[in-house]
Tab-separated table of C-alpha atoms in Angstrom:
chain	number	residue	atom	x	y	z
A	1	UNK	CA	-3.711	-21.182	12.403
A	2	UNK	CA	-0.109	-20.196	11.660
A	3	UNK	CA	-0.246	-21.313	8.015
A	4	UNK	CA	-3.457	-19.348	7.559
A	5	UNK	CA	-1.809	-16.273	9.089
A	6	UNK	CA	1.200	-16.646	6.776
A	7	UNK	CA	-1.126	-16.933	3.775
A	8	UNK	CA	-3.029	-13.818	4.863
A	9	UNK	CA	0.156	-11.831	5.422
A	10	UNK	CA	1.494	-12.917	2.027
A	11	UNK	CA	-1.670	-11.927	0.161
A	12	UNK	CA	-1.817	-8.618	2.012
A	13	UNK	CA	1.807	-7.962	1.081
A	14	UNK	CA	1.135	-8.754	-2.568
A	15	UNK	CA	-1.816	-6.360	-2.652
A	16	UNK	CA	0.246	-3.665	-0.937
A	17	UNK	CA	2.937	-4.037	-3.605
A	18	UNK	CA	0.257	-3.769	-6.314
A	19	UNK	CA	-0.992	-0.557	-4.685
A	20	UNK	CA	2.551	0.843	-4.544
A	21	UNK	CA	3.591	-0.147	-8.091
A	22	UNK	CA	0.453	0.738	-10.009
A	23	UNK	CA	-0.418	3.615	-7.705
A	24	UNK	CA	2.930	5.210	-8.496
A	25	UNK	CA	2.338	4.809	-12.227
A	26	UNK	CA	-1.154	6.270	-11.837
A	27	UNK	CA	0.242	9.176	-9.807
A	28	UNK	CA	2.743	10.016	-12.526
A	29	UNK	CA	-0.187	10.371	-14.932
A	30	UNK	CA	-1.673	12.885	-12.520
A	31	UNK	CA	1.284	15.229	-13.048
A	32	UNK	CA	-0.143	16.272	-16.403
A	33	UNK	CA	-3.790	16.492	-15.278
A	34	UNK	CA	-5.315	19.344	-13.366
A	35	UNK	CA	-8.521	19.713	-11.408
A	36	UNK	CA	-11.003	22.016	-13.096
A	37	UNK	CA	-12.350	23.389	-9.848
A	38	UNK	CA	-9.074	24.078	-8.004
A	39	UNK	CA	-6.452	24.120	-10.738
A	40	UNK	CA	-4.211	21.837	-8.661
A	41	UNK	CA	-2.430	18.862	-10.209
A	42	UNK	CA	-4.340	15.602	-9.767
A	43	UNK	CA	-1.164	13.972	-8.491
A	44	UNK	CA	-2.151	15.127	-5.012
A	45	UNK	CA	-5.291	13.022	-5.192
A	46	UNK	CA	-3.726	10.092	-7.035
A	47	UNK	CA	-0.807	9.866	-4.591
A	48	UNK	CA	-3.182	8.323	-2.056
A	49	UNK	CA	-2.776	4.899	-3.694
A	50	UNK	CA	0.999	4.425	-3.277
A	51	UNK	CA	0.888	6.064	0.152
A	52	UNK	CA	-1.801	3.574	1.156
A	53	UNK	CA	0.380	0.716	-0.095
A	54	UNK	CA	3.302	1.946	1.997
A	55	UNK	CA	1.095	2.237	5.082
A	56	UNK	CA	-0.219	-1.290	4.526
A	57	UNK	CA	3.371	-2.585	4.373
A	58	UNK	CA	4.208	-0.796	7.633
A	59	UNK	CA	1.096	-2.246	9.287
A	60	UNK	CA	2.004	-5.693	7.975
A	61	UNK	CA	5.514	-5.418	9.415
A	62	UNK	CA	3.987	-4.459	12.752
A	63	UNK	CA	1.603	-7.441	12.657
A	64	UNK	CA	4.371	-9.903	11.731
A	65	UNK	CA	6.709	-8.551	14.414
A	66	UNK	CA	3.920	-8.791	16.976
A	67	UNK	CA	3.173	-12.352	15.872
A	68	UNK	CA	6.823	-13.368	16.353
A	69	UNK	CA	7.140	-11.642	19.715
A	70	UNK	CA	3.921	-13.276	20.900
A	71	UNK	CA	5.215	-16.750	20.045
A	72	UNK	CA	8.756	-16.214	21.388
A	73	UNK	CA	7.596	-15.539	24.944
Protein backbone atom coordinates (compact mmCIF):
# COMPACT_ATOMS: atom_id res chain seq x y z
CA UNK A 1 0.00 0.00 0.00
CA UNK A 2 2.84 2.41 0.80
CA UNK A 3 4.57 1.95 -2.57
CA UNK A 4 1.26 2.57 -4.32
CA UNK A 5 0.75 5.74 -2.27
CA UNK A 6 4.27 6.95 -3.14
CA UNK A 7 3.59 6.30 -6.83
CA UNK A 8 0.30 8.21 -6.64
CA UNK A 9 1.89 11.15 -4.83
CA UNK A 10 4.73 11.25 -7.37
CA UNK A 11 2.40 11.24 -10.38
CA UNK A 12 0.19 13.87 -8.77
CA UNK A 13 3.26 16.02 -8.13
CA UNK A 14 4.41 15.66 -11.73
CA UNK A 15 1.00 16.70 -13.03
CA UNK A 16 0.92 19.66 -10.64
CA UNK A 17 4.30 20.80 -11.96
CA UNK A 18 3.00 20.47 -15.53
CA UNK A 19 0.00 22.63 -14.58
CA UNK A 20 2.29 25.24 -13.01
CA UNK A 21 4.89 25.34 -15.80
CA UNK A 22 2.65 25.25 -18.85
CA UNK A 23 -0.14 27.14 -17.13
CA UNK A 24 2.25 30.01 -16.48
CA UNK A 25 3.33 30.05 -20.12
CA UNK A 26 -0.31 29.96 -21.21
CA UNK A 27 -1.14 32.79 -18.81
CA UNK A 28 1.59 34.98 -20.26
CA UNK A 29 -0.07 34.57 -23.66
CA UNK A 30 -3.27 35.88 -22.09
CA UNK A 31 -1.61 39.23 -21.37
CA UNK A 32 -1.96 40.19 -25.02
CA UNK A 33 -5.49 38.80 -25.50
CA UNK A 34 -8.67 40.48 -24.40
CA UNK A 35 -12.21 39.25 -23.94
CA UNK A 36 -14.59 40.66 -26.51
CA UNK A 37 -17.50 40.85 -24.12
CA UNK A 38 -15.78 42.42 -21.09
CA UNK A 39 -12.60 43.93 -22.50
CA UNK A 40 -10.57 42.37 -19.68
CA UNK A 41 -7.27 40.62 -20.33
CA UNK A 42 -7.64 36.85 -20.70
CA UNK A 43 -4.82 36.38 -18.22
CA UNK A 44 -7.42 36.47 -15.46
CA UNK A 45 -9.06 33.38 -16.90
CA UNK A 46 -5.85 31.63 -17.92
CA UNK A 47 -4.26 32.14 -14.49
CA UNK A 48 -6.53 29.40 -13.15
CA UNK A 49 -4.14 26.73 -14.45
CA UNK A 50 -0.98 27.68 -12.51
CA UNK A 51 -3.05 28.55 -9.44
CA UNK A 52 -4.60 25.09 -9.62
CA UNK A 53 -1.13 23.54 -9.84
CA UNK A 54 -0.02 25.43 -6.74
CA UNK A 55 -3.12 24.33 -4.84
CA UNK A 56 -2.51 20.72 -5.87
CA UNK A 57 1.05 20.95 -4.52
CA UNK A 58 -0.23 22.35 -1.22
CA UNK A 59 -2.82 19.56 -0.98
CA UNK A 60 -0.13 17.00 -1.78
CA UNK A 61 2.12 18.36 0.97
CA UNK A 62 -0.80 18.08 3.38
CA UNK A 63 -1.48 14.47 2.33
CA UNK A 64 2.19 13.46 2.64
CA UNK A 65 2.54 15.14 6.04
CA UNK A 66 -0.62 13.42 7.23
CA UNK A 67 0.67 10.08 5.94
CA UNK A 68 3.93 10.49 7.89
CA UNK A 69 2.20 11.61 11.07
CA UNK A 70 -0.21 8.69 10.84
CA UNK A 71 2.64 6.18 10.61
CA UNK A 72 4.83 7.81 13.29
CA UNK A 73 2.25 7.37 16.05
